[in-house]
mmCIF file with all atom_site columns, C-alpha atoms and ligand atoms in Angstrom:
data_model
loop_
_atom_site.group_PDB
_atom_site.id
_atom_site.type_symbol
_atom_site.label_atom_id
_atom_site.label_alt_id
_atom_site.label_comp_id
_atom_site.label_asym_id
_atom_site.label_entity_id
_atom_site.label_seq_id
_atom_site.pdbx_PDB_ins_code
_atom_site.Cartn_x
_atom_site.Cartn_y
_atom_site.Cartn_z
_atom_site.occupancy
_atom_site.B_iso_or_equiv
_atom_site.pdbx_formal_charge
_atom_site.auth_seq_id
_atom_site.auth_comp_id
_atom_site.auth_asym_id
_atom_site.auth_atom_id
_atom_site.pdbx_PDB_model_num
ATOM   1   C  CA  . UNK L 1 1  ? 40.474 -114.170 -14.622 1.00 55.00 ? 100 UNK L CA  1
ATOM   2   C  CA  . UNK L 1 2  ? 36.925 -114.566 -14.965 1.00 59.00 ? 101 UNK L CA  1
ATOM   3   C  CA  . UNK L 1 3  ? 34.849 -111.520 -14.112 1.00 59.00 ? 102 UNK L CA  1
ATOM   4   C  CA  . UNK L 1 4  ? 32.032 -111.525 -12.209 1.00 56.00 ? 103 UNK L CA  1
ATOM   5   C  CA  . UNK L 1 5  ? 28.427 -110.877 -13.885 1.00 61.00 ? 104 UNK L CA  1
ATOM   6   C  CA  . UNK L 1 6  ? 25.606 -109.473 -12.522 1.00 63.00 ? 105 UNK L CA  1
ATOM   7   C  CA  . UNK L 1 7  ? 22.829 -112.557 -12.247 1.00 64.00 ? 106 UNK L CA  1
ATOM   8   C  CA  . UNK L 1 8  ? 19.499 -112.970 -10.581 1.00 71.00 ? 107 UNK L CA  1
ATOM   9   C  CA  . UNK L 1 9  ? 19.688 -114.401 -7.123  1.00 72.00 ? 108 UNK L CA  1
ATOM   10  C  CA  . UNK L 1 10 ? 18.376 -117.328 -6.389  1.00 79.00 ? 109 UNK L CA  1
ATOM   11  C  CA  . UNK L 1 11 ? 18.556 -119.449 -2.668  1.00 82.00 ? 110 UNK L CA  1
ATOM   12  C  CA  . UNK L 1 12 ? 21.596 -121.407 -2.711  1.00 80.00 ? 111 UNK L CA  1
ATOM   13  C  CA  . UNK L 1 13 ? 20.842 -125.125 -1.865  1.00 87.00 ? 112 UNK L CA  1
ATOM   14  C  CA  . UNK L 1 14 ? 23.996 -126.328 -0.988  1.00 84.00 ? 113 UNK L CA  1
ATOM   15  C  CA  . UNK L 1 15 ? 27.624 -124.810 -0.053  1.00 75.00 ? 114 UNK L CA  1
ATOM   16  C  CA  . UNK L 1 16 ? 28.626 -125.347 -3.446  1.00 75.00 ? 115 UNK L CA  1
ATOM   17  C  CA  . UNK L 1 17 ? 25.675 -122.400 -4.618  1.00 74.00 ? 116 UNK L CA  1
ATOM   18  C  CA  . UNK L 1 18 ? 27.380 -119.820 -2.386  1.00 70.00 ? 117 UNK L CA  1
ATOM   19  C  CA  . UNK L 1 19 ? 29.333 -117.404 -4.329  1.00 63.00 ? 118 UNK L CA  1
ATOM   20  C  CA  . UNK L 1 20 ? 32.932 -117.576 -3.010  1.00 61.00 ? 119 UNK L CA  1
ATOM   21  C  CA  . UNK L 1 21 ? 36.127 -116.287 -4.213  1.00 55.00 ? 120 UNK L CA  1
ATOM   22  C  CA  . UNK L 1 22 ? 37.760 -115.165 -7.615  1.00 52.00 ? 121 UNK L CA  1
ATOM   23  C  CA  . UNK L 1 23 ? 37.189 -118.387 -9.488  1.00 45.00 ? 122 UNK L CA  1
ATOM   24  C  CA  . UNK L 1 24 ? 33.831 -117.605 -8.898  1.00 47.00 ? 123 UNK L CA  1
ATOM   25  C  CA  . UNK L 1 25 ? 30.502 -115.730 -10.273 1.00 49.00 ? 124 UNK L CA  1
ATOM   26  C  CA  . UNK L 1 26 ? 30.711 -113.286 -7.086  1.00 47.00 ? 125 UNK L CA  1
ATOM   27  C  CA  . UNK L 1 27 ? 27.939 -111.016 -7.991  1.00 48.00 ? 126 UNK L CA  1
ATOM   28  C  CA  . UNK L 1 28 ? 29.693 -107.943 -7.279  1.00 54.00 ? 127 UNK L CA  1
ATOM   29  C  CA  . UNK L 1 29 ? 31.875 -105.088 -8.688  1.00 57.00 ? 128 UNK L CA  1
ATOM   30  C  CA  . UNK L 1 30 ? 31.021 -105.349 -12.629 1.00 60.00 ? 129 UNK L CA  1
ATOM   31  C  CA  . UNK L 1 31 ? 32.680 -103.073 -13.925 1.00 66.00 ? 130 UNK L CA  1
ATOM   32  C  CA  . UNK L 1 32 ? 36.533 -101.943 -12.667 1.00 72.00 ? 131 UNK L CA  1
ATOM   33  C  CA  . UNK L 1 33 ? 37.732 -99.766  -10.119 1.00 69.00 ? 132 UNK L CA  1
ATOM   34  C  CA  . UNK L 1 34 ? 37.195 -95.870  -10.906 1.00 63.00 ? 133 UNK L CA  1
ATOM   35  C  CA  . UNK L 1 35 ? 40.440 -94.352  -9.181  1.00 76.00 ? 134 UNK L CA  1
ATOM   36  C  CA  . UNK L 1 36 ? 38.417 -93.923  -5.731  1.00 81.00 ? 135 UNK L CA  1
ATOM   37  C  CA  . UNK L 1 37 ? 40.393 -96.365  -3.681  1.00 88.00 ? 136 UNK L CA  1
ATOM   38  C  CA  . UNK L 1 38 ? 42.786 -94.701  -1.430  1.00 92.00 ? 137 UNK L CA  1
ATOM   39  C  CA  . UNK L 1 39 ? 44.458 -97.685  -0.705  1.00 95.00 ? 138 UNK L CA  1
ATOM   40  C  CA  . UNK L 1 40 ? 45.566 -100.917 -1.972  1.00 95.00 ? 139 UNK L CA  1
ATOM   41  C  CA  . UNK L 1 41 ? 46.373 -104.410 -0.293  1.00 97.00 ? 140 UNK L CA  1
ATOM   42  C  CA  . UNK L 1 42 ? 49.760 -105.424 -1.573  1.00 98.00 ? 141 UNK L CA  1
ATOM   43  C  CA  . UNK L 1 43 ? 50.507 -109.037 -0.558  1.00 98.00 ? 142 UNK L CA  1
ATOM   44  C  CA  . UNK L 1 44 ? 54.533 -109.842 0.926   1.00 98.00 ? 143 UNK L CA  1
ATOM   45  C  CA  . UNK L 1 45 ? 54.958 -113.415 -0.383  1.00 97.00 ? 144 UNK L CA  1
ATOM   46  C  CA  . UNK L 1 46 ? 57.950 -113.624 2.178   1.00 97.00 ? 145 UNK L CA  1
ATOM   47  C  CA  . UNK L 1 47 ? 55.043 -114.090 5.047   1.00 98.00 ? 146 UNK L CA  1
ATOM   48  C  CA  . UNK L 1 48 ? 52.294 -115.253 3.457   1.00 97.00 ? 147 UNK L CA  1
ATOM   49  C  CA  . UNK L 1 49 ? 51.596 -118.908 4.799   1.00 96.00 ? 148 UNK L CA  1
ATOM   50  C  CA  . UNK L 1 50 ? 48.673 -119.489 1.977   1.00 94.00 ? 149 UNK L CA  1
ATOM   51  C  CA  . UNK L 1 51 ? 45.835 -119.985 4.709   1.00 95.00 ? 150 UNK L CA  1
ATOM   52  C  CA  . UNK L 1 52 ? 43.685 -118.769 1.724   1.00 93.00 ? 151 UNK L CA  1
ATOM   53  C  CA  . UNK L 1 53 ? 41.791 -116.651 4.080   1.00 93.00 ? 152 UNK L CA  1
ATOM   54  C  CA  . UNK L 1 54 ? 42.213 -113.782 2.489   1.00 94.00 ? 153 UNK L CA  1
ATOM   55  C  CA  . UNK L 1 55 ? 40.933 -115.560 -0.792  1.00 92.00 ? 154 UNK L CA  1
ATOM   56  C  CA  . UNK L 1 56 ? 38.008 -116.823 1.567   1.00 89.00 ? 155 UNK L CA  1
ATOM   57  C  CA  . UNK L 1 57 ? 36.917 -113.138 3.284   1.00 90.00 ? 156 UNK L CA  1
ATOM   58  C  CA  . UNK L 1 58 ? 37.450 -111.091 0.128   1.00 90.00 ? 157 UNK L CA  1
ATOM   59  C  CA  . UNK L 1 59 ? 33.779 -109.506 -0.295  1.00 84.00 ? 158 UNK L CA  1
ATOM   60  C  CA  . UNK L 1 60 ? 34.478 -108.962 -3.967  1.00 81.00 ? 159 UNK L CA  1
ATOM   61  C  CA  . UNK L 1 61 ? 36.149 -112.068 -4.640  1.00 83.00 ? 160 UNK L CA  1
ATOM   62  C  CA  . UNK L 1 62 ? 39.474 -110.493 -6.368  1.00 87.00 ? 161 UNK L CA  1
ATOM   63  C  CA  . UNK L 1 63 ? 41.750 -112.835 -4.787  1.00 91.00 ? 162 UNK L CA  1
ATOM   64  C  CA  . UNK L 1 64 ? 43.106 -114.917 -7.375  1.00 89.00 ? 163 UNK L CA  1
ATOM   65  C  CA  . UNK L 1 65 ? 44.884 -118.679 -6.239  1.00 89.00 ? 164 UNK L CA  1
ATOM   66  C  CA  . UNK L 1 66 ? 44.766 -120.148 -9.893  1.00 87.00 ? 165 UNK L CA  1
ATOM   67  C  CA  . UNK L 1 67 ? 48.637 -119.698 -10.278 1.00 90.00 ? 166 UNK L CA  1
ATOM   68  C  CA  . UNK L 1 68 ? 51.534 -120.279 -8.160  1.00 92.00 ? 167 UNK L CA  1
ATOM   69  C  CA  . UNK L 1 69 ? 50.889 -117.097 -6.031  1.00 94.00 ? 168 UNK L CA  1
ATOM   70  C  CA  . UNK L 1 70 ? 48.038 -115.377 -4.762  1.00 95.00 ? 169 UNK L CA  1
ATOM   71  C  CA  . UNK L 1 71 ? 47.687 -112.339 -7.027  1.00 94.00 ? 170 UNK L CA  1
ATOM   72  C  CA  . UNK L 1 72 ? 44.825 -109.610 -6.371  1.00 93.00 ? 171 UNK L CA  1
ATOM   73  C  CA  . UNK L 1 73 ? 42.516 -108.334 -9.294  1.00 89.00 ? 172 UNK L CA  1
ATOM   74  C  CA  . UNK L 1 74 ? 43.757 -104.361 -8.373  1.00 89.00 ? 173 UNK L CA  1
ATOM   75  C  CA  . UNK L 1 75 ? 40.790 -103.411 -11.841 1.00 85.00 ? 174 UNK L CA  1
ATOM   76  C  CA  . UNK L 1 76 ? 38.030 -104.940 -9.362  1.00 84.00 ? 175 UNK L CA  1
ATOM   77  C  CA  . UNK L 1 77 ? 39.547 -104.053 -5.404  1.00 89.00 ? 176 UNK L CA  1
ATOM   78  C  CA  . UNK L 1 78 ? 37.946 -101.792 -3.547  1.00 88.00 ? 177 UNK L CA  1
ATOM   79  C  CA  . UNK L 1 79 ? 40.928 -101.552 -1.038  1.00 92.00 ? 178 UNK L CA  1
ATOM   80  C  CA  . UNK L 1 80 ? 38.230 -102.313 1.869   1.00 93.00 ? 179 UNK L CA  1
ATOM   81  C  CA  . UNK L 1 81 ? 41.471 -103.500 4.107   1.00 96.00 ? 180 UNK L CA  1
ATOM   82  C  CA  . UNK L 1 82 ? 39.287 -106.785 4.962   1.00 95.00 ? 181 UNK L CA  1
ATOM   83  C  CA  . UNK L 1 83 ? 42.073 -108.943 3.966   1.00 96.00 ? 182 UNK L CA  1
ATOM   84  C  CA  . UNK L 1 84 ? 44.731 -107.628 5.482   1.00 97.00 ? 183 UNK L CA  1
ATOM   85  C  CA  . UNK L 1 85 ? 42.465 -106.945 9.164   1.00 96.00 ? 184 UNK L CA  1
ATOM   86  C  CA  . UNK L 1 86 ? 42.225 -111.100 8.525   1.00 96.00 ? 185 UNK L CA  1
ATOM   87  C  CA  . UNK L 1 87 ? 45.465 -112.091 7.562   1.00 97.00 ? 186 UNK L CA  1
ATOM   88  C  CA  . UNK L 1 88 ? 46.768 -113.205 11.037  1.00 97.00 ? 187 UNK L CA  1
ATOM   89  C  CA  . UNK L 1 89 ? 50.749 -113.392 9.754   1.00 97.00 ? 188 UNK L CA  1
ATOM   90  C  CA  . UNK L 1 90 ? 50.678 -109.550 8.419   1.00 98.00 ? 189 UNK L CA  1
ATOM   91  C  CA  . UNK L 1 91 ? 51.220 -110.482 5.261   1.00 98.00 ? 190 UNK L CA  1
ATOM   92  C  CA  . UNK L 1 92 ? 49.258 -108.070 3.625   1.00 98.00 ? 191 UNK L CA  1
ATOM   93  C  CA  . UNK L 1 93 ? 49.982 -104.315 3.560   1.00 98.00 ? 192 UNK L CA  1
ATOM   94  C  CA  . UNK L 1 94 ? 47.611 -101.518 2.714   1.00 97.00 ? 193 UNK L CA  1
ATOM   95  C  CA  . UNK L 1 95 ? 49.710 -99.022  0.546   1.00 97.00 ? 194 UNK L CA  1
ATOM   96  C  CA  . UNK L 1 96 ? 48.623 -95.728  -0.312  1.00 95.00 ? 195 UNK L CA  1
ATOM   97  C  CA  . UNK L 1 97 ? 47.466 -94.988  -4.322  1.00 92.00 ? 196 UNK L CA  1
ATOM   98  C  CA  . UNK L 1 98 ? 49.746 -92.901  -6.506  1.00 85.00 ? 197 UNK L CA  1
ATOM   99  C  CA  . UNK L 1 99 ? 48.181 -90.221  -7.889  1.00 71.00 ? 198 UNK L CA  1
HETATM 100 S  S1  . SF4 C 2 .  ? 45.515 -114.458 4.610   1.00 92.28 ? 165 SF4 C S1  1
HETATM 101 FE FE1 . SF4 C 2 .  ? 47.657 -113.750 4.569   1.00 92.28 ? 165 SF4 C FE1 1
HETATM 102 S  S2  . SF4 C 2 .  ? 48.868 -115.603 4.958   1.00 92.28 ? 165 SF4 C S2  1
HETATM 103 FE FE2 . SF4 C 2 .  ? 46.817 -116.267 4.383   1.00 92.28 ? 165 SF4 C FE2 1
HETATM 104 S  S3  . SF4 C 2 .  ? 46.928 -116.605 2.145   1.00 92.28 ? 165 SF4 C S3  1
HETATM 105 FE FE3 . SF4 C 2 .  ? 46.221 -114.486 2.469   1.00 92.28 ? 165 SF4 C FE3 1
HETATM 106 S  S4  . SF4 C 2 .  ? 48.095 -113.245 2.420   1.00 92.28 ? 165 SF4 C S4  1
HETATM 107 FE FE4 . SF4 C 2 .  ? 48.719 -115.361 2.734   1.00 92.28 ? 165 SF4 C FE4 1
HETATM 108 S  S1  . SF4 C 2 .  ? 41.118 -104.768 -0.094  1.00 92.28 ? 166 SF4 C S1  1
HETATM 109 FE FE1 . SF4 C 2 .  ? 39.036 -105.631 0.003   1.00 92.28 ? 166 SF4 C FE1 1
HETATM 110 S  S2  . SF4 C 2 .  ? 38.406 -105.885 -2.135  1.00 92.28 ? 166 SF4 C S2  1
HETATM 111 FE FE2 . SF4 C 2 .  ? 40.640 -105.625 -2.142  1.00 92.28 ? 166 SF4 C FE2 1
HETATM 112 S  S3  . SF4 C 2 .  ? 41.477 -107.704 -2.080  1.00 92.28 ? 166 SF4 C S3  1
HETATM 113 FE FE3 . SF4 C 2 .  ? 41.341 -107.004 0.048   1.00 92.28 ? 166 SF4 C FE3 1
HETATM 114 S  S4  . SF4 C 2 .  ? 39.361 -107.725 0.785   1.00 92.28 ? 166 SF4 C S4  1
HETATM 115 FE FE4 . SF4 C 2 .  ? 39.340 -107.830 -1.470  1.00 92.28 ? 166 SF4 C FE4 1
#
C-alpha cells in the first residue's frame, strides 16, 4: 500500500485535490503505530455491504479497497473507532489489543 508522506499544503482546487482514502497521499500518520492503540477495528466480511464509508470517513486513510476485500493498514490505525461509529450494518468491531 502506498504510505502517506508528509507534503506542504497547498488549497485544493477541485475535489480531486482533497486527500481521501488509502490510495491516497493522506498527509497523516508517517510513521507506524507505536503499540498505544487500545483497540483495533476488525472488519466481519459476513455484514459488510461495501458502502465504502468506512474507506470514505477514515481520518488516516488506512482503509484499503484495492483488492477483493476491504483490508485495514493495522501499522498506520489509530483505532479512533470512527469507522465502526459510521458503519450503519455493524460490520466493524472494535477488539481489544493483545498485549
Ligand atoms: S462502512 Fe461497514 S458496510 Fe460499509 S464498507 Fe465499511 S465495513 Fe463494509
Ligand atoms: S479505527 Fe480510525 S484509523 Fe483505524 S481504520 Fe478505523 S477510522 Fe481508520
Amino acid at each position: 500500500m502506498k504510505r502517506p508522506k508528509v507534503k506542504k499544503w497547498t488549497e485544493p482546487k477541485t475535489i480531486k485535490d482533497y486527500p481521501m482514502g488509502s490510495t491516497c497521499d493522506s498527509d497523516h500518520l508517517t510513521s507506524i503505530n507505536a503499540g498505544w492503540r487500545t483497540f483495533r477495528p476488525v472488519i466481519n466480511y459476513d455484514k459488510c455491504v461495501n458502502c465504502l464509508r468506512c474507506f470514505l470517513v477514515c481520518p488516516d486513510g488506512v482503509i484499503d479497497k484495492s483488492g477483493e476485500k476491504l483490508e485495514i493498514d493495522y501499522d498506520y490505525c489509530k483505532g479512533c473507532g470512527v469507522c465502526e461509529y459510521e458503519c450503519r450494518p455493524r460490520a466493524i468491531d472494535m477488539v481489544k489489543e493483545e498485549k
